[in-house]
Coordinates of C-alpha atoms and ligand atoms in Angstrom, one line a residue:
X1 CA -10.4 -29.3 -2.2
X2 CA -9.4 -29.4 -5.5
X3 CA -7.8 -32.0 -7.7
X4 CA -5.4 -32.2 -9.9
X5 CA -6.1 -33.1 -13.7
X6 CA -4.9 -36.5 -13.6
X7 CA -6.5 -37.4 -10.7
X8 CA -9.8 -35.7 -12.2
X9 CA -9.4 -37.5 -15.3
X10 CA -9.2 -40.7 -13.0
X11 CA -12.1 -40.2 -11.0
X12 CA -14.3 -39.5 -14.2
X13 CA -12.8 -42.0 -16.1
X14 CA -14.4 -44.5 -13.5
X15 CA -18.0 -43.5 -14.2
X16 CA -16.7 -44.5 -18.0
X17 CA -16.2 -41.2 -19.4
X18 CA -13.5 -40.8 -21.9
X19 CA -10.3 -39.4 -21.2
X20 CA -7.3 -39.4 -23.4
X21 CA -4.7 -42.2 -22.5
X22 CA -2.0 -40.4 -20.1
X23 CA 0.5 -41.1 -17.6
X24 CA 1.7 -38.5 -14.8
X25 CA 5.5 -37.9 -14.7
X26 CA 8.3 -35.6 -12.4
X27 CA 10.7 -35.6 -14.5
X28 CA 12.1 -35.4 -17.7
X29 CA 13.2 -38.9 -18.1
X30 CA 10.0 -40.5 -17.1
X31 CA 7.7 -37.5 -19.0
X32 CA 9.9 -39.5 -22.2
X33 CA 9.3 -42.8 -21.1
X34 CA 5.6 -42.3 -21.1
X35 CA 5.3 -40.6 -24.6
X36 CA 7.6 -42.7 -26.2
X37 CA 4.9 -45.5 -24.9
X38 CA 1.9 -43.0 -25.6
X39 CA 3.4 -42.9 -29.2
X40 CA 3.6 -39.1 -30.7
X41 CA 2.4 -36.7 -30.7
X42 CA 1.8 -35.8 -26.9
X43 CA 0.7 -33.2 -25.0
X44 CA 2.4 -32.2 -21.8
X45 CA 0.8 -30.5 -19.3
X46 CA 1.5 -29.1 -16.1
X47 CA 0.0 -29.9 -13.0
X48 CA -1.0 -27.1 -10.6
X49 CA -4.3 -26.2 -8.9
X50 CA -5.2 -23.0 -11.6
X51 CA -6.7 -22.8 -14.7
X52 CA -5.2 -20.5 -17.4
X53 CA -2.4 -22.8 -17.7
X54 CA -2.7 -22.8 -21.5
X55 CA -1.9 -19.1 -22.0
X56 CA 0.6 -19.3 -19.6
X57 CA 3.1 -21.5 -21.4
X58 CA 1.9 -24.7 -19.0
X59 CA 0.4 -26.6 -21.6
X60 CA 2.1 -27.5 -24.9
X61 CA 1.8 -30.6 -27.9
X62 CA 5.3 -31.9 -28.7
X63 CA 4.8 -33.7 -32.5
X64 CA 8.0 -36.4 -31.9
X65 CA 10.6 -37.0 -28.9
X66 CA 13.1 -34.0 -29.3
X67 CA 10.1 -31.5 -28.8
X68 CA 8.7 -33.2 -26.3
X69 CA 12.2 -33.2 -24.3
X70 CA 12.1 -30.0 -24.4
X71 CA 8.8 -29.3 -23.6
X72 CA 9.2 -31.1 -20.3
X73 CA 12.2 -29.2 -19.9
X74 CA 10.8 -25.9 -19.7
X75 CA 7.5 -26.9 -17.9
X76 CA 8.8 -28.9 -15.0
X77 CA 10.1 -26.8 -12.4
X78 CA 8.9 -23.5 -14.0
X79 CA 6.9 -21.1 -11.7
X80 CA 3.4 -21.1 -13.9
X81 CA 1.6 -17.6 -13.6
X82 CA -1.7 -17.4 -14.8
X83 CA -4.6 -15.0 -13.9
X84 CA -5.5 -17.8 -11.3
X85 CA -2.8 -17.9 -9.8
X86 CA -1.6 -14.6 -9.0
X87 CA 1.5 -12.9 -9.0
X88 CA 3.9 -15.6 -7.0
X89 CA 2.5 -18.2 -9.5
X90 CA 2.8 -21.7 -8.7
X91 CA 5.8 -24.0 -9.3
X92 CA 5.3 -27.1 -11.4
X93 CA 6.3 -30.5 -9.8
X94 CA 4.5 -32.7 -12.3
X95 CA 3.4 -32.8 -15.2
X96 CA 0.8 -35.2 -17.2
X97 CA 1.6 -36.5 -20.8
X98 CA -1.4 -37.5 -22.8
X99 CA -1.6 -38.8 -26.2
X100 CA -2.0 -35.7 -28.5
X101 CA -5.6 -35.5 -30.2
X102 CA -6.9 -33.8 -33.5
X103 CA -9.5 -31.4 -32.6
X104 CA -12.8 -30.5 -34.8
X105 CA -14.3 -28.5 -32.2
X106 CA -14.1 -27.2 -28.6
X107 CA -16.7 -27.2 -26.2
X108 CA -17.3 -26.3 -22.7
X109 CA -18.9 -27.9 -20.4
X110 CA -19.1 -27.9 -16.2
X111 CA -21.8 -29.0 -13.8
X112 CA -21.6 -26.7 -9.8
X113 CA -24.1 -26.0 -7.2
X114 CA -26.5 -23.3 -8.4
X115 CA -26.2 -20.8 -4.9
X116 CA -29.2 -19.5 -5.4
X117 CA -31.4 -23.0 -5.7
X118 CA -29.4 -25.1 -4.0
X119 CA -29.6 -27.4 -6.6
X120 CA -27.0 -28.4 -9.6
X121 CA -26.6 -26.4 -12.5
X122 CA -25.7 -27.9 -15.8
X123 CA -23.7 -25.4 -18.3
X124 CA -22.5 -25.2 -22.0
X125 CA -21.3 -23.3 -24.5
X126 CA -20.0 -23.9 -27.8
X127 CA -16.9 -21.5 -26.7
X128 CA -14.9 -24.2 -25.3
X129 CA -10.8 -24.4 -25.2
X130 CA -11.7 -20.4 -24.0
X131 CA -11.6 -18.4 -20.8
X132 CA -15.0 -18.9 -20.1
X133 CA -15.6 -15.3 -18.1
X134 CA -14.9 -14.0 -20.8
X135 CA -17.6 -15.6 -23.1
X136 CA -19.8 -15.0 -20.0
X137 CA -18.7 -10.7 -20.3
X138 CA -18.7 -10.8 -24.5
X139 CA -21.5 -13.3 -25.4
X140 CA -23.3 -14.1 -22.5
X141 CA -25.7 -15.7 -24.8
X142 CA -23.8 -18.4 -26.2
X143 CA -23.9 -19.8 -23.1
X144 CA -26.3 -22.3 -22.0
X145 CA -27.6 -23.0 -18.3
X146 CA -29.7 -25.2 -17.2
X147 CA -30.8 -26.3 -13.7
X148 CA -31.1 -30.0 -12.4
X149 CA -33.8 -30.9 -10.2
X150 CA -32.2 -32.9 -7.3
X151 CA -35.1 -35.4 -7.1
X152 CA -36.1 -36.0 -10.6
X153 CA -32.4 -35.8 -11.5
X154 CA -30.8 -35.1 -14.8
X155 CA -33.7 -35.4 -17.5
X156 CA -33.2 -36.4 -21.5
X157 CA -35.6 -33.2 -22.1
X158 CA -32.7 -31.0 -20.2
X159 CA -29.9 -33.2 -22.4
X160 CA -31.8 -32.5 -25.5
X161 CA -32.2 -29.0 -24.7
X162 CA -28.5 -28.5 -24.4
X163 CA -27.4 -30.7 -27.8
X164 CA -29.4 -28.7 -29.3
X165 CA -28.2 -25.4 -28.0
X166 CA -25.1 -26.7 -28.7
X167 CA -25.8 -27.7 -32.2
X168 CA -24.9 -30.5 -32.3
X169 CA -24.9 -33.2 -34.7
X170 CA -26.6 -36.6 -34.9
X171 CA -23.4 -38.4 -34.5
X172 CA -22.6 -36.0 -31.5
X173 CA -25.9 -36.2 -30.3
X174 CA -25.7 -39.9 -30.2
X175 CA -23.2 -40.2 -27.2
X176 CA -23.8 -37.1 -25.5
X177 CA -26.8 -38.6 -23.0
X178 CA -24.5 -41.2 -21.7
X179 CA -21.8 -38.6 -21.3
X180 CA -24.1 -36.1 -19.6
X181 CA -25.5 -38.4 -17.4
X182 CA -21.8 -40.1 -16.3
X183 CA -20.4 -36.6 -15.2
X184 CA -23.6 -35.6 -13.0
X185 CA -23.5 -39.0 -11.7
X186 CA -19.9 -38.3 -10.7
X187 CA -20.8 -35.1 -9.7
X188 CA -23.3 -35.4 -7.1
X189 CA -22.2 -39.4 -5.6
X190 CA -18.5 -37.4 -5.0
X191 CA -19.9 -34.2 -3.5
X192 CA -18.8 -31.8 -6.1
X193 CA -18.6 -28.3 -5.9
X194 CA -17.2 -28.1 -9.6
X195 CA -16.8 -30.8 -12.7
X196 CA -15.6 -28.2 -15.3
X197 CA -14.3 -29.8 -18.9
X198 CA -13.1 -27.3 -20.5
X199 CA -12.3 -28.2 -23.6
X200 CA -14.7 -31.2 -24.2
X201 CA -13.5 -31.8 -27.6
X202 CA -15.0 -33.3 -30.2
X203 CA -12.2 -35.2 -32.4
X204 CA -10.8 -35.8 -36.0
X205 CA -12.0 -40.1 -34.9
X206 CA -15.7 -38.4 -34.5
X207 CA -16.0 -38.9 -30.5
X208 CA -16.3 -37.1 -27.6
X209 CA -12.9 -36.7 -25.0
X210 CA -12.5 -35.5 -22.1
X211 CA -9.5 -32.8 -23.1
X212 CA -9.2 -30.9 -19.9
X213 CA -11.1 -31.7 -16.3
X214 CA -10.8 -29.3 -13.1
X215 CA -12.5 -31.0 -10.3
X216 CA -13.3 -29.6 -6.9
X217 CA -14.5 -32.0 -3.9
X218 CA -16.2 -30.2 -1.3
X219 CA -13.6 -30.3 1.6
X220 CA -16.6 -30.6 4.1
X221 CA -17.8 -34.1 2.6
X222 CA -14.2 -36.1 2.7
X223 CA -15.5 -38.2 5.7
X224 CA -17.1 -40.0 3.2
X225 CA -15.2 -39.7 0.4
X226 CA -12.3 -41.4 1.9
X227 CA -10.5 -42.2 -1.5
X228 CA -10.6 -38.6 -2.4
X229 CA -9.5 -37.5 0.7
X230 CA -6.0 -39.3 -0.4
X231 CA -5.7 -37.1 -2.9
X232 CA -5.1 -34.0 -1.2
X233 CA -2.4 -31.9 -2.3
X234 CA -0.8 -29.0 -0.1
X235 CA 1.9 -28.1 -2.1
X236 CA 0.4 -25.1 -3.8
X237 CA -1.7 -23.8 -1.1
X238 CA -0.5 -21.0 1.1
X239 CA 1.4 -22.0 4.1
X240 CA -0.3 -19.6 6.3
X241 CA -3.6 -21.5 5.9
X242 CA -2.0 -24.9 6.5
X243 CA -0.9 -23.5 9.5
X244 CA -3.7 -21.8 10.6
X245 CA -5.9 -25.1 9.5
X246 CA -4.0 -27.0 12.4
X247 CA -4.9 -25.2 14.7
X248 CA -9.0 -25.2 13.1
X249 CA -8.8 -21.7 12.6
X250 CA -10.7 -20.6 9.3
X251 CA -8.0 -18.4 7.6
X252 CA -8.0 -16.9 4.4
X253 CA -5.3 -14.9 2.8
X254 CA -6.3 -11.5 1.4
X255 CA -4.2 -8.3 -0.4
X256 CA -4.3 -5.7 2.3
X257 CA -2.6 -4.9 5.2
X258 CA -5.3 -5.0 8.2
X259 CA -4.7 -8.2 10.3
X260 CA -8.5 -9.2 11.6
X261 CA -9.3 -11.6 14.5
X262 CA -13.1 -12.1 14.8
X263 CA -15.0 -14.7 16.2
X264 CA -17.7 -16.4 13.8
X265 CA -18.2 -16.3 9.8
X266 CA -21.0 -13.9 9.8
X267 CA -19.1 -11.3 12.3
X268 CA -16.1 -11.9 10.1
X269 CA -17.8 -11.5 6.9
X270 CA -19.0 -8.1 8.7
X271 CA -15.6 -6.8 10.1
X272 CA -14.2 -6.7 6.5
X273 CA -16.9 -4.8 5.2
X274 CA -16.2 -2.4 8.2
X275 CA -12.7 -2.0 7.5
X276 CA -13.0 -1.5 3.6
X277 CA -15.9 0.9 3.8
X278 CA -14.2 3.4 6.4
X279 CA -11.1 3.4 3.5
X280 CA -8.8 0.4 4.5
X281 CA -8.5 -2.8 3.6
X282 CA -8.3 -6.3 5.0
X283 CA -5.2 -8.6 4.6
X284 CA -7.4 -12.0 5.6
X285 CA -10.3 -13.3 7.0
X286 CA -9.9 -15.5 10.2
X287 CA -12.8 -16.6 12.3
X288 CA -10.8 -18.0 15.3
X289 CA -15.1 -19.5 15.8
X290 CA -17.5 -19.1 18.1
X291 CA -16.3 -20.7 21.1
X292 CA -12.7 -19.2 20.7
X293 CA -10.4 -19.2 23.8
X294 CA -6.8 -17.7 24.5
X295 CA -4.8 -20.1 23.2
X296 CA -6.6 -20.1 19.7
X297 CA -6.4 -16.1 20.2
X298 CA -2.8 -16.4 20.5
X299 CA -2.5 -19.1 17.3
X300 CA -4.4 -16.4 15.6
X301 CA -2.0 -13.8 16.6
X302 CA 0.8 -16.1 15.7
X303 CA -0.6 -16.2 11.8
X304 CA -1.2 -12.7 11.2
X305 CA 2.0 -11.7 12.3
X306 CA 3.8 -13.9 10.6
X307 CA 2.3 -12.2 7.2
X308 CA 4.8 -9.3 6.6
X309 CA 2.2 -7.0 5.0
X310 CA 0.2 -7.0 8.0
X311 CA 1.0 -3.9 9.3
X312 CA -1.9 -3.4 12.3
X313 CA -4.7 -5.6 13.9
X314 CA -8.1 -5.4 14.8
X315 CA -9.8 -8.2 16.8
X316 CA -13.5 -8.1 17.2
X317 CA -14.9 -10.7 19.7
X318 CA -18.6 -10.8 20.7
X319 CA -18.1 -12.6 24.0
X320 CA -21.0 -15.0 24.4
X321 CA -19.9 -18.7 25.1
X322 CA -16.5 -16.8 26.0
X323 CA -16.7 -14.3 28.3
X324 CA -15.0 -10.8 27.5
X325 CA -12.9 -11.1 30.6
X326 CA -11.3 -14.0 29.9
X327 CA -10.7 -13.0 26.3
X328 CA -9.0 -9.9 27.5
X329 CA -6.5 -11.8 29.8
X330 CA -6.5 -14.4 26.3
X331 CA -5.5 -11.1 24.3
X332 CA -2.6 -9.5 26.9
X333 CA -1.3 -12.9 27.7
X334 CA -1.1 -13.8 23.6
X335 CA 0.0 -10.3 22.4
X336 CA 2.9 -10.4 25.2
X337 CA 3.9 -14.4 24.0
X338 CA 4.1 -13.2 20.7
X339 CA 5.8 -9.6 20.9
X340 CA 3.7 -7.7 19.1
X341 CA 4.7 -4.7 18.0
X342 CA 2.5 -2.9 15.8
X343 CA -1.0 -1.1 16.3
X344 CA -3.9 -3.2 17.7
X345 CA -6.8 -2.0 17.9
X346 CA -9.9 -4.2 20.5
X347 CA -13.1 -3.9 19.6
X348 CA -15.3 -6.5 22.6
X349 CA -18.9 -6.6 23.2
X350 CA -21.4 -9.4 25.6
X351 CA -20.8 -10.7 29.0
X352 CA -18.6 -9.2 31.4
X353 CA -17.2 -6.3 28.8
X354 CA -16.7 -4.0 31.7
X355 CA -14.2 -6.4 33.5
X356 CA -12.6 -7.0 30.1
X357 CA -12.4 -3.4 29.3
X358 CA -10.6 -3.0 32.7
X359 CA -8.2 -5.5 32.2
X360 CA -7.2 -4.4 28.8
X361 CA -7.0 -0.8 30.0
X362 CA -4.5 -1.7 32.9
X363 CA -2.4 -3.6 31.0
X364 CA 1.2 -2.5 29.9
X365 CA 0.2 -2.9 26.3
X366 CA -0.4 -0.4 23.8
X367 CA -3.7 -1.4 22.7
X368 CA -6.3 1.0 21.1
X369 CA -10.0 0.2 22.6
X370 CA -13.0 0.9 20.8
X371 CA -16.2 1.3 21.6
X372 CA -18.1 -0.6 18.8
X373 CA -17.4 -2.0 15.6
X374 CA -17.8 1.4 13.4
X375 CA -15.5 3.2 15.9
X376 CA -12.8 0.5 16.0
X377 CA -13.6 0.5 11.8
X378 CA -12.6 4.3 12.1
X379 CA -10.0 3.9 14.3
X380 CA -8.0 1.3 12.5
X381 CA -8.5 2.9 9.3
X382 CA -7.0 6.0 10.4
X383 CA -4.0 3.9 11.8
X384 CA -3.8 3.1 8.2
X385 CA -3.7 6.2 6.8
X386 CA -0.7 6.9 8.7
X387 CA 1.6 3.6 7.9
Ligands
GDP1 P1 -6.0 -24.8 -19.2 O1 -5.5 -23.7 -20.0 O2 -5.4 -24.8 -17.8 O3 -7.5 -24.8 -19.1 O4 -5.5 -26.2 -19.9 P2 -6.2 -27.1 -21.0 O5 -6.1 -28.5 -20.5 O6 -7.6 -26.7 -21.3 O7 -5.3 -26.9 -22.2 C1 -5.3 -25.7 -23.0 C2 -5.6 -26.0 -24.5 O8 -4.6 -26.9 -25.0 C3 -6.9 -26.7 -24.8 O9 -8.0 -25.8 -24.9 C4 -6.6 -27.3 -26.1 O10 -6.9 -26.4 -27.2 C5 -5.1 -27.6 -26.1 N1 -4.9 -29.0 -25.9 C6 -4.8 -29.7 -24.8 N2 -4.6 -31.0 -25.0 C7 -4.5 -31.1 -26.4 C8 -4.4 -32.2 -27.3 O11 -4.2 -33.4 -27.0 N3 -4.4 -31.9 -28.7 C9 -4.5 -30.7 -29.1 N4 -4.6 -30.4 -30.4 N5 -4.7 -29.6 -28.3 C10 -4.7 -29.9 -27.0
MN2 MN1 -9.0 -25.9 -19.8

């Protein structure tokens, strides 16, 4: 789940790391309010779960009140495109005015789970206030990374190794341990899956703020994070996977045009491989899980054909805890409640398959059977070719 920068800057503002002063604001009036109280000059900045925000016209410094009308203006209510948000963008309801700050120098900065490890990984460049893919393509070596044992903890060794790859200066060196150790602090007691600052900027007042702070919770944890779990905002996520969330379906949104249905991660995970590699590709994952019955097959059918580029399906259920002839009555009783009417191709394997098979077969439905997954991969795909 991922925060918004106010309520990041919040969260790490309670484990006393500095932030700029700032107040959130929807609209124009009340964006004024706070700067005039800020004092100028401000920056404005819009609030939306995507990075990039910069570049794409969603961040902007206003030097006294008339620029700063009209920088709140043009960001609130504005669709924000950036390369994280994709091509429908994301539509700016608030935005955050800070007091504006005189920058000496950018840096970046993040703390994540290392995959690999399992443990957190500390990183830091001198490139901050930049895209930082692209310093990792460019200059992979200006960037610094350093892994955090999770039972010794952060160490002043690993801090010192870092101010130093960073260059820094005494007087930066000097508050950069207590900074260091706040934002893993923060990190691991609220579950993080990402603390990125990006900048951390070092000022024209010679100290360290907080510029920007992208903060993702990880969604599993929030039964003990109940604070954080307040914070939740829906508004730019995709409506399909709200929906599908309700109904505790695992549903991501993808750019093809192949519906899938599959029951479990790992089988879904496997499906989409499948589908691309005989020369198709998927419009979602969606593991309807493991112990899937009709009516979740039928709230799965619901979702993918509410997506207008799906233009065929293929469900692939290994019936173990459900057995493959109650899916098959699952599947003709959810495909005939929700008028389907494009391709769909059934690819079933595990107890009972026969007596699924059967059923399928003698239904009035135009369903494709296939045999195993590479067929029903094959078969699909050449559906494809033909839309
Ligand atoms: P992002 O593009 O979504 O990562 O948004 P950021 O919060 O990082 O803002 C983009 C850039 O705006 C930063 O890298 C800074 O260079 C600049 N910026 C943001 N706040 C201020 C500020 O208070 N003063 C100045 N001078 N620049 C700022
Ligand atoms: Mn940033």
């Amino acid at each position: 789940m991922k925060l918004h920068e106010y309520q990041a800057k919040e969260l790490l503002a309670r484990y006393g790391l500095p932030v700029p002063e700032g107040q959130v604001a929807d609209s124009v009036e009340a964006g004024l309010a706070a700067a005039d109280r800020l004092g100028y000059p401000v920056a404005i900045k819009a609030q939306v779960h995507a990075g990039g925000r910069g570049r794409g016209g969603g961040v902007r410094l206003a030097r006294n009140r008339a620029e700063a009308e009209e920088a709140l203006a043009a960001i609130l209510g504005m669709t924000l495109r950036t390369r994280q948000t994709g091509e429908q963008g994301c539509r700016v309801r608030r935005v955050l005015v800070e007091q504006g700050v005189e920058i000496r120098h950018e840096f970046y900065l993040s703390i994540l789970p290392d995959r690999a490890s399992g443990a957190m990984m500390l990183i830091g460049s001198t490139r901050g206030g930049m895209n930082i893919e692209e310093v990792a393509a460019e200059n992979p070596e200006l960037i610094t990374r350093i892994r955090i044992d999770p039972l010794a903890g952060l160490q002043p060794f690993q801090v010192r190794r870092l101010a130093f790859a960073l260059a820094l200066s005494d007087v930066q060196e000097r508050s950069f341990f207590d900074l260091l150790v706040n934002l893993y602090r923060a990190a691991t007691e609220n579950d993080l899956l990402l603390v990125e600052i990006n900048p951390l900027a070092f000022t024209a007042a010679d100290r360290f703020l907080l510029l920007d702070a992208k903060v993702e919770v990880d969604s599993s944890s929030l039964f003990r994070h109940r604070d954080l779990a307040g914070l939740r905002d829906d508004a730019d996520q995709d409506p399909l996977e709200l929906e599908a969330r309700k109904y505790n379906l695992n549903y991501i949104r993808l750019d093809g045009n192949i519906g899938n249905m599959v029951n479990g991660a790992g089988l879904a995970m496997a499906t989409m491989d499948m589908i691309k590699r005989a020369g198709a590709a998927p419009a979602n994952f969606l593991d309807v899980g493991g112990g899937a019955n009709a009516v979740m097959i039928e709230h799965g059918f619901r979702i993918l054909l509410a997506d207008p580029r799906v233009r065929a399906i293929l469900i692939n259920i290994f019936g173990g805890i459900l057995r493959c002839d109650v899916l098959a009555r699952g599947v003709v009783e959810a495909a005939r409640a929700t008028e389907v009417n494009i391709p769909v191709v059934v690819r079933m394997e595990g107890t009972n398959v026969e007596q699924g098979r059967q059923i399928l077969a003698e239904s009035d439905l135009d369903l494709v059977t296939a045999v195993d997954l590479g067929d029903a991969a094959r078969k699909i795909a050449a559906i494809a070719g033909e839309l």
